[in-house]
XYZ file of C-alpha atoms in Angstrom:
557
model
C -17.546 -15.984 14.770
C -16.399 -12.522 15.863
C -14.892 -12.062 19.352
C -13.745 -8.867 21.019
C -10.815 -9.663 23.303
C -11.732 -6.630 25.380
C -14.902 -8.454 26.408
C -14.150 -10.088 29.797
C -16.393 -13.033 28.917
C -14.225 -13.909 25.902
C -11.853 -16.838 26.434
C -8.256 -15.862 27.274
C -6.755 -18.750 25.294
C -7.792 -20.052 21.868
C -6.850 -22.940 19.633
C -7.133 -23.411 15.884
C -5.546 -25.269 12.982
C -4.322 -22.028 11.491
C -3.535 -18.717 13.173
C -3.401 -15.685 10.870
C -1.947 -12.562 12.505
C -3.228 -9.349 10.986
C -6.642 -8.620 9.364
C -5.521 -6.483 6.475
C -5.873 -7.553 2.854
C -3.370 -10.401 3.160
C -4.879 -11.885 6.327
C -8.428 -11.491 5.181
C -7.633 -13.076 1.789
C -6.132 -16.095 3.545
C -8.870 -16.488 6.114
C -11.769 -16.178 3.638
C -10.150 -18.954 1.541
C -10.989 -21.416 4.346
C -14.658 -20.453 4.828
C -16.800 -23.631 4.938
C -13.804 -26.004 5.142
C -12.948 -28.414 7.937
C -9.893 -26.301 8.862
C -10.389 -23.924 11.807
C -8.858 -20.481 11.477
C -8.216 -17.783 14.055
C -7.777 -14.356 12.429
C -6.145 -12.066 14.947
C -6.461 -8.264 14.742
C -4.928 -5.773 17.149
C -7.436 -3.064 16.298
C -11.245 -2.954 16.301
C -13.808 -2.568 13.563
C -13.147 1.203 13.421
C -10.080 3.262 14.064
C -9.180 4.108 17.659
C -6.469 6.485 18.779
C -5.396 4.319 21.712
C -4.869 1.282 19.451
C -3.314 3.367 16.662
C -0.685 4.634 19.132
C 0.867 1.164 19.179
C 2.096 1.851 15.633
C 4.109 4.969 16.594
C 7.864 4.665 16.414
C 11.078 6.574 15.830
C 12.482 7.830 12.563
C 16.190 7.016 12.743
C 17.600 7.939 9.359
C 18.223 10.964 7.145
C 14.896 10.413 5.399
C 12.013 11.291 7.749
C 9.457 8.499 8.179
C 6.344 8.372 10.355
C 5.477 4.820 11.233
C 2.347 5.933 13.083
C 0.571 7.714 10.216
C 1.621 5.516 7.276
C -0.540 2.539 8.309
C -3.789 1.912 10.202
C -4.466 -0.550 13.009
C -8.035 -1.693 12.304
C -9.951 -4.628 10.884
C -9.345 -4.201 7.138
C -5.852 -2.840 7.712
C -4.288 0.158 6.013
C -6.416 -0.566 2.926
C -9.203 1.122 4.890
C -7.510 4.256 3.513
C -6.571 2.978 0.005
C -7.688 4.297 -3.341
C -8.366 0.797 -4.798
C -5.534 0.733 -7.352
C -4.720 -2.778 -8.616
C -2.109 -3.726 -11.224
C 0.014 -6.891 -11.675
C 3.756 -7.061 -11.795
C 5.432 -8.498 -14.906
C 8.634 -10.404 -15.594
C 10.419 -7.147 -16.222
C 9.788 -6.307 -12.569
C 10.589 -9.780 -11.231
C 13.661 -10.816 -13.289
C 17.155 -9.931 -12.150
C 18.499 -6.675 -13.560
C 22.317 -6.556 -13.728
C 22.323 -2.827 -12.899
C 20.129 -3.314 -9.834
C 22.032 -5.117 -7.039
C 19.846 -7.563 -5.101
C 17.092 -7.623 -7.735
C 15.282 -10.775 -8.888
C 12.345 -12.732 -7.534
C 12.378 -16.533 -7.161
C 9.013 -16.463 -8.972
C 7.833 -15.349 -12.453
C 4.667 -13.864 -13.768
C 3.366 -17.182 -15.175
C 3.433 -18.751 -11.630
C 1.285 -15.880 -10.318
C -1.172 -15.594 -13.227
C -3.876 -17.966 -11.831
C -3.560 -16.236 -8.415
C -3.872 -12.794 -10.026
C -7.145 -14.076 -11.528
C -8.346 -15.084 -8.069
C -7.166 -11.736 -6.674
C -9.203 -9.940 -9.323
C -12.313 -11.760 -8.018
C -11.366 -11.132 -4.381
C -11.082 -7.412 -5.139
C -14.481 -7.415 -6.884
C -12.961 -6.245 -10.167
C -15.124 -7.145 -13.145
C -13.782 -10.198 -14.998
C -14.213 -8.303 -18.277
C -11.139 -6.267 -17.333
C -8.380 -8.517 -18.523
C -4.780 -8.191 -17.639
C -1.337 -9.154 -18.876
C 2.211 -8.608 -17.662
C 2.463 -5.374 -15.772
C -0.911 -3.931 -16.797
C -4.629 -4.331 -17.226
C -5.941 -4.045 -20.757
C -8.727 -1.464 -20.487
C -10.578 0.004 -22.287
C -10.162 3.396 -20.566
C -12.735 6.220 -20.656
C -10.367 8.707 -22.335
C -7.631 7.832 -24.793
C -4.216 8.356 -23.227
C -1.373 10.149 -24.972
C 0.618 8.459 -27.750
C 3.973 8.078 -26.009
C 7.408 7.276 -27.402
C 7.856 3.634 -26.434
C 11.617 4.121 -26.138
C 10.972 6.428 -23.202
C 7.472 6.051 -21.729
C 4.672 3.547 -21.630
C 0.964 3.830 -20.771
C 0.139 1.246 -18.057
C -3.462 0.620 -17.026
C -4.575 -0.134 -13.510
C -8.006 -1.312 -12.331
C -9.787 0.045 -9.312
C -11.245 -2.206 -6.657
C -14.618 -0.838 -5.535
C -14.442 -2.327 -2.049
C -12.893 -1.898 1.343
C -11.870 -5.349 2.513
C -12.908 -4.831 6.112
C -16.464 -3.903 5.052
C -16.810 -6.495 2.256
C -15.559 -9.516 4.220
C -16.646 -8.708 7.799
C -20.012 -10.486 7.576
C -18.831 -13.648 5.656
C -15.936 -14.153 8.113
C -18.085 -13.340 11.125
C -20.757 -15.857 10.131
C -18.369 -18.680 9.196
C -18.545 -21.516 11.717
C -14.898 -22.479 11.275
C -13.455 -18.926 11.405
C -12.827 -16.933 14.598
C -12.092 -13.232 14.133
C -10.428 -11.998 17.302
C -10.421 -8.176 17.656
C -8.301 -6.035 20.024
C -5.868 -8.953 20.474
C -2.284 -7.796 19.988
C 0.353 -10.437 19.260
C 3.190 -9.742 21.667
C 5.449 -12.644 20.817
C 5.635 -15.911 18.873
C 6.965 -18.513 21.257
C 8.898 -21.479 19.941
C 10.458 -24.757 21.003
C 13.968 -24.770 22.451
C 15.592 -24.839 19.010
C 13.439 -22.016 17.559
C 12.466 -24.358 14.743
C 8.723 -24.605 15.513
C 6.253 -22.033 16.823
C 4.363 -23.413 19.815
C 2.003 -20.463 20.555
C 1.275 -16.801 19.930
C 1.238 -14.763 23.071
C -1.541 -12.148 22.947
C -2.582 -9.186 25.029
C -5.120 -6.399 25.139
C -4.770 -2.750 26.165
C -6.884 -3.432 29.285
C -4.317 -5.884 30.618
C -5.689 -9.264 29.494
C -3.108 -11.780 28.441
C -3.491 -15.166 26.768
C -2.241 -17.406 23.978
C -3.268 -18.946 20.684
C -2.117 -22.424 19.833
C -2.222 -23.631 16.228
C -0.586 -26.045 13.880
C 0.546 -23.309 11.508
C 0.965 -19.549 11.844
C 0.929 -16.791 9.267
C 2.288 -13.303 9.860
C 0.153 -10.948 7.807
C 0.552 -7.725 9.827
C 2.158 -5.464 7.233
C 5.608 -4.569 5.961
C 6.724 -2.990 9.204
C 4.882 -5.018 11.812
C 5.816 -8.429 10.310
C 9.474 -7.609 10.971
C 8.699 -6.116 14.376
C 6.883 -9.235 15.618
C 9.714 -11.508 14.480
C 12.304 -9.295 16.227
C 10.166 -9.197 19.408
C 10.003 -13.029 19.408
C 13.397 -13.359 21.087
C 12.834 -15.631 24.080
C 14.705 -18.505 22.389
C 16.248 -16.944 19.269
C 17.910 -13.937 20.874
C 18.160 -11.992 17.607
C 14.522 -12.697 16.803
C 12.693 -15.607 15.185
C 13.930 -16.374 11.656
C 16.741 -13.909 12.046
C 19.768 -16.160 12.235
C 21.409 -14.256 9.334
C 20.414 -10.771 10.498
C 18.059 -10.163 7.578
C 14.756 -9.553 9.341
C 13.799 -5.856 8.944
C 16.475 -5.132 6.352
C 15.816 -4.061 2.743
C 12.961 -1.807 3.784
C 11.454 -0.102 0.734
C 8.599 2.279 -0.111
C 7.615 4.078 -3.300
C 9.109 7.553 -2.703
C 7.126 10.389 -4.315
C 7.722 14.054 -4.976
C 6.757 16.876 -7.332
C 9.340 16.863 -10.137
C 8.299 20.263 -11.478
C 5.534 22.228 -13.172
C 4.321 22.543 -16.683
C 2.930 25.959 -17.758
C 0.363 25.741 -20.537
C -2.723 27.446 -21.889
C -4.216 23.983 -22.626
C -3.090 21.768 -19.697
C -6.212 19.571 -19.945
C -4.747 17.969 -23.110
C -2.194 16.394 -20.749
C -4.209 15.948 -17.557
C -7.671 14.865 -18.678
C -6.633 11.430 -20.117
C -5.088 10.558 -16.754
C -7.813 11.789 -14.414
C -9.189 9.003 -12.219
C -12.751 10.260 -12.058
C -15.339 10.572 -14.819
C -17.894 13.100 -13.618
C -18.474 12.189 -9.969
C -17.657 8.490 -10.363
C -14.260 6.860 -10.063
C -13.112 5.278 -13.323
C -12.943 1.466 -13.090
C -9.672 1.481 -15.051
C -7.214 4.338 -15.550
C -3.887 4.848 -17.340
C -0.589 5.819 -15.736
C 2.628 7.034 -17.419
C 5.604 4.834 -16.667
C 9.204 4.564 -17.782
C 9.546 1.993 -20.520
C 11.812 -0.965 -19.931
C 13.863 0.208 -22.913
C 14.535 3.487 -21.132
C 15.326 1.696 -17.854
C 17.889 -0.505 -19.543
C 19.454 2.254 -21.626
C 19.809 4.651 -18.644
C 20.264 1.916 -16.027
C 17.484 3.221 -13.763
C 14.857 1.680 -11.506
C 11.227 1.706 -12.506
C 9.086 4.822 -12.010
C 5.953 6.640 -13.085
C 4.730 10.237 -13.307
C 1.232 11.619 -12.890
C 0.118 15.011 -14.244
C -2.137 16.801 -11.727
C -4.011 19.885 -12.861
C -3.518 22.732 -10.413
C -6.636 24.883 -10.224
C -6.424 28.580 -10.970
C -8.762 31.116 -9.400
C -12.013 29.405 -8.494
C -15.097 31.322 -9.736
C -17.122 32.659 -6.809
C -20.237 30.642 -7.747
C -18.298 27.374 -7.727
C -16.640 28.249 -4.434
C -20.050 29.021 -2.951
C -21.363 25.666 -4.159
C -18.406 23.871 -2.583
C -18.941 25.789 0.663
C -22.623 24.883 0.641
C -21.844 21.170 0.201
C -19.341 21.347 3.053
C -21.895 23.055 5.286
C -24.482 20.409 4.484
C -22.106 17.545 5.309
C -21.559 18.903 8.785
C -18.545 18.239 11.089
C -17.013 14.813 11.581
C -17.097 13.898 15.221
C -16.625 10.144 15.788
C -13.146 8.902 16.668
C -12.773 6.458 13.808
C -13.680 9.025 11.101
C -11.375 11.680 12.669
C -8.508 9.193 12.743
C -9.088 8.223 9.086
C -9.185 11.885 8.099
C -5.865 12.559 9.892
C -4.172 9.542 8.291
C -5.520 10.425 4.844
C -4.061 13.907 5.172
C -0.696 12.434 6.121
C -0.808 10.076 3.146
C -1.631 12.753 0.530
C -0.093 11.462 -2.730
C -0.775 14.453 -4.971
C 0.810 17.885 -5.066
C 0.560 19.899 -1.841
C -1.392 23.119 -1.675
C -3.402 25.428 0.522
C -6.618 24.083 1.923
C -9.551 26.417 1.652
C -11.471 27.017 4.846
C -15.147 26.722 4.129
C -17.722 28.800 5.998
C -20.239 26.729 7.915
C -23.029 29.291 7.599
C -25.664 27.600 5.477
C -27.618 30.769 4.766
C -24.526 32.750 3.735
C -23.363 30.011 1.352
C -26.814 29.768 -0.209
C -26.967 33.529 -0.720
C -23.528 33.592 -2.382
C -24.544 30.733 -4.653
C -27.634 32.652 -5.828
C -25.570 35.792 -6.550
C -23.152 33.872 -8.774
C -25.389 31.250 -10.362
C -23.975 32.130 -13.785
C -20.678 30.487 -12.775
C -22.587 27.255 -12.108
C -24.324 27.373 -15.491
C -21.000 27.894 -17.269
C -19.434 25.079 -15.282
C -22.275 22.721 -16.194
C -21.700 23.482 -19.857
C -17.975 22.759 -19.510
C -18.719 19.460 -17.745
C -21.172 18.447 -20.483
C -18.335 18.888 -23.011
C -15.944 16.821 -20.854
C -13.866 19.873 -19.957
C -12.618 21.099 -16.582
C -15.027 23.300 -14.638
C -12.209 25.406 -13.160
C -9.484 26.863 -15.436
C -5.929 25.746 -14.893
C -2.693 27.044 -16.421
C -0.305 24.792 -14.528
C 0.290 21.092 -14.192
C 2.162 19.572 -11.258
C 4.191 16.593 -12.450
C 4.458 14.151 -9.557
C 6.836 11.188 -9.659
C 6.648 7.840 -7.915
C 9.769 5.650 -7.878
C 10.891 2.136 -7.228
C 13.559 1.765 -4.596
C 16.664 -0.329 -4.920
C 17.065 -3.135 -2.344
C 19.373 -1.794 0.353
C 20.229 -3.848 3.462
C 20.990 -0.655 5.410
C 17.438 0.610 4.968
C 15.815 -1.195 7.821
C 13.361 -1.740 10.659
C 14.794 -2.307 14.107
C 13.482 -2.180 17.668
C 13.746 1.117 19.575
C 14.481 1.392 23.274
C 11.141 3.146 23.918
C 8.103 1.011 24.723
C 4.392 1.097 23.903
C 1.367 0.678 26.224
C 1.779 -3.120 26.082
C 5.375 -2.838 27.240
C 6.743 -3.841 23.865
C 9.665 -2.083 22.162
C 8.516 0.306 19.487
C 9.888 0.304 15.942
C 12.748 2.379 14.727
C 12.694 3.106 10.947
C 15.947 3.914 9.172
C 14.621 4.644 5.675
C 17.449 5.252 3.178
C 17.822 6.113 -0.496
C 20.730 4.918 -2.606
C 22.631 6.590 -5.440
C 20.585 4.484 -7.845
C 17.385 5.869 -6.355
C 18.600 9.404 -6.866
C 19.778 8.647 -10.369
C 16.296 7.277 -11.095
C 14.325 10.375 -10.065
C 16.723 12.719 -11.843
C 16.521 10.646 -15.026
C 12.707 10.396 -14.801
C 12.537 14.171 -14.522
C 14.726 14.787 -17.585
C 13.078 12.108 -19.759
C 9.480 12.971 -19.020
C 9.208 16.690 -18.227
C 9.845 18.312 -21.628
C 8.168 15.489 -23.552
C 4.943 15.793 -21.586
C 5.067 19.565 -21.761
C 5.221 19.288 -25.556
C 1.955 17.280 -25.518
C 0.068 20.380 -24.235
C 2.255 23.087 -25.926
C 3.671 23.940 -22.551
C 6.936 24.685 -20.842
C 8.429 22.435 -18.186
C 9.992 24.030 -15.111
C 11.826 21.323 -13.160
C 12.023 21.416 -9.364
C 15.620 22.152 -8.329
C 15.940 19.054 -6.084
C 14.873 16.798 -8.961
C 17.824 17.702 -11.215
C 20.590 18.980 -8.896
C 22.648 16.128 -7.333
C 23.793 18.528 -4.614
C 20.305 19.035 -3.204
C 18.551 16.601 -0.823
C 15.531 14.703 -2.208
C 12.136 16.378 -1.555
C 10.195 13.073 -1.344
C 7.899 11.307 1.036
C 6.665 7.731 1.406
C 3.430 6.420 -0.006
C 2.685 3.757 2.642
C 3.806 0.867 0.355
C 6.006 -0.894 2.927
C 8.019 -3.714 1.332
C 11.059 -5.932 1.608
C 11.571 -6.498 5.361
C 11.113 -10.315 5.171
C 12.232 -10.665 1.597
C 11.693 -13.833 -0.441
C 14.652 -15.841 -1.775
C 15.749 -19.343 -2.761
C 18.724 -19.142 -0.448
C 18.406 -18.468 3.299
C 21.563 -16.340 3.078
C 19.645 -13.937 0.808
C 16.155 -13.787 2.374
C 13.889 -14.485 5.309
C 11.265 -16.633 3.543
C 11.362 -19.168 0.749
C 9.389 -18.782 -2.496
C 6.335 -20.229 -0.718
C 6.457 -17.665 2.112
C 7.742 -20.093 4.783
C 10.303 -18.663 7.197
C 13.660 -20.362 6.732
C 14.456 -22.610 9.670
C 10.970 -22.424 11.223
C 8.822 -25.314 10.075
C 5.322 -23.970 10.744
C 5.691 -20.200 10.313
C 4.832 -18.304 7.112
C 4.721 -14.645 6.101
C 2.191 -12.935 3.841
C 2.154 -9.410 2.455
C 4.494 -6.981 0.673
C 7.205 -7.553 3.276
C 8.195 -10.599 1.202
C 8.765 -8.555 -2.010
C 12.468 -8.651 -3.097
C 11.776 -5.559 -5.287
C 8.689 -3.417 -5.758
C 8.543 -2.128 -9.346
C 6.410 1.000 -9.529
C 3.092 -0.857 -9.165
C 0.712 -0.494 -6.198
C 1.585 -3.572 -4.134
C -1.892 -4.665 -2.939
C -2.901 -6.721 -6.004
C 0.321 -8.748 -5.909
C 0.296 -9.260 -2.116
C -3.266 -10.577 -2.384
C -2.289 -12.955 -5.194
C 0.637 -14.241 -3.112
C -1.635 -14.591 -0.040
C -4.196 -16.622 -1.987
C -1.375 -18.787 -3.324
C -0.141 -19.326 0.229
C -3.685 -20.181 1.363
C -3.840 -22.932 -1.267
C -0.510 -24.377 -0.047
C -1.593 -24.184 3.605
C -4.865 -26.021 2.803
C -2.857 -28.860 1.247
C -0.442 -28.987 4.202
C -3.173 -28.915 6.864
C -5.328 -31.489 5.082
C -2.274 -33.771 4.764
C -1.799 -33.468 8.533
C -5.423 -34.436 9.074
C -5.073 -37.453 6.791
C -1.774 -38.515 8.213
C -2.697 -37.754 11.825
C 0.153 -35.282 12.214
C -0.049 -32.399 14.688
């Protein structure tokens, strides 16, 4: 059943066996696991089915540190979550990512790859990735459309990621909406988790809408699945009994905030750049490749140089675009017409903010259909030549430069954190303040990645590497941005002195509260986090099913 909390006929208060807060990939994965069971689930989403500026504004916050961070454009408040904007990249972690590293303080998961393997298999099905694409530790197995470079294993490794073809909000909206035991509650913002007088048991989730409605959801168990920033924010806002926030007795909620910082490490000049770039392109013709390789630092190199994990991607930078091809692009843009609806405009704005390739000028396309058609006819020879190039699996526009873009793991750092600001949102709740920080180890990692990969990859295309000054000079500030992979703010540990949740995702000291999502990651590796957070969420769903069924059998509330 699907209910819009803005509808005045909708009930103000709801009750379920399980309340899941947040309808992104983690929340949807958990809720869909219970379809058809005897367990009732309320899946609570603050946004609607499409993006809305008014709802999105609730995500705005303050950037408090030396590293600028925009909490309002690095996530999306909508059914389907921020993965409404994702590129579909899926790759598992391996034991190298999860084991303690003596040169990385605070590293080490309380889990290992073998414990997640069956849940990675279920995550592959949940993401609609073909079962023929097998995976192992830290990589899928391929095969890929184009053979990647032969890399020196002492320095670099080819990792393979698979691409999910779905958006979770679209793929699971109908099954969840039609399930008799599932209630999807839209436009219902969780304002606080209220607890008993010892803060050891959640009694209700207080909810509100932007039109002033207020209510509550009562459940036997609760799961926070609202994202790496919002999970921490909701715990900190839940301070009626626990004055420092629920689950925050040891002042760990919101700490250890991590992302995957990214920046252009330099350029490679070459007459044959496609020898480097083509094997790592993520499209084949007009279609997205189902699996693609990425270039990562080998574990041997990480150990030898005592760095974090990282990867580089070679992006071909187009030279002068032939007039016929430019006319064809203008014609296609004119035929598409302008985007006018609020949801599409919001997605376009967030996608622009989350650009993860090299920056560059954006061409302004004329909207005159007749003029574009005339220009295309005058330069049709460019189109014929481009078609021949495409038939031979070669670029249609010449390039003589490659932008080498790096993506890095961050070291756990308790001073990199999410706190509550003094400013308030439209619901009267304190906004987030993000103090995103890099450590000396982070800086050592991107400088080492630049030195180890730049010249070697340039050699592969008979080119010359020109490093960016910031990427090699310790005196210069880092020219990096986040990639919307928010991790670590409710980190997982065996010891409550070291983390917010236990290895099963249960909040230490709160008997019926669990957390799902990348906020529980102790470290992030270089891998896109979605595949692992879905595996962990499906694992949690299995444990919750057992706990809730035991309560039914034993008559426990």
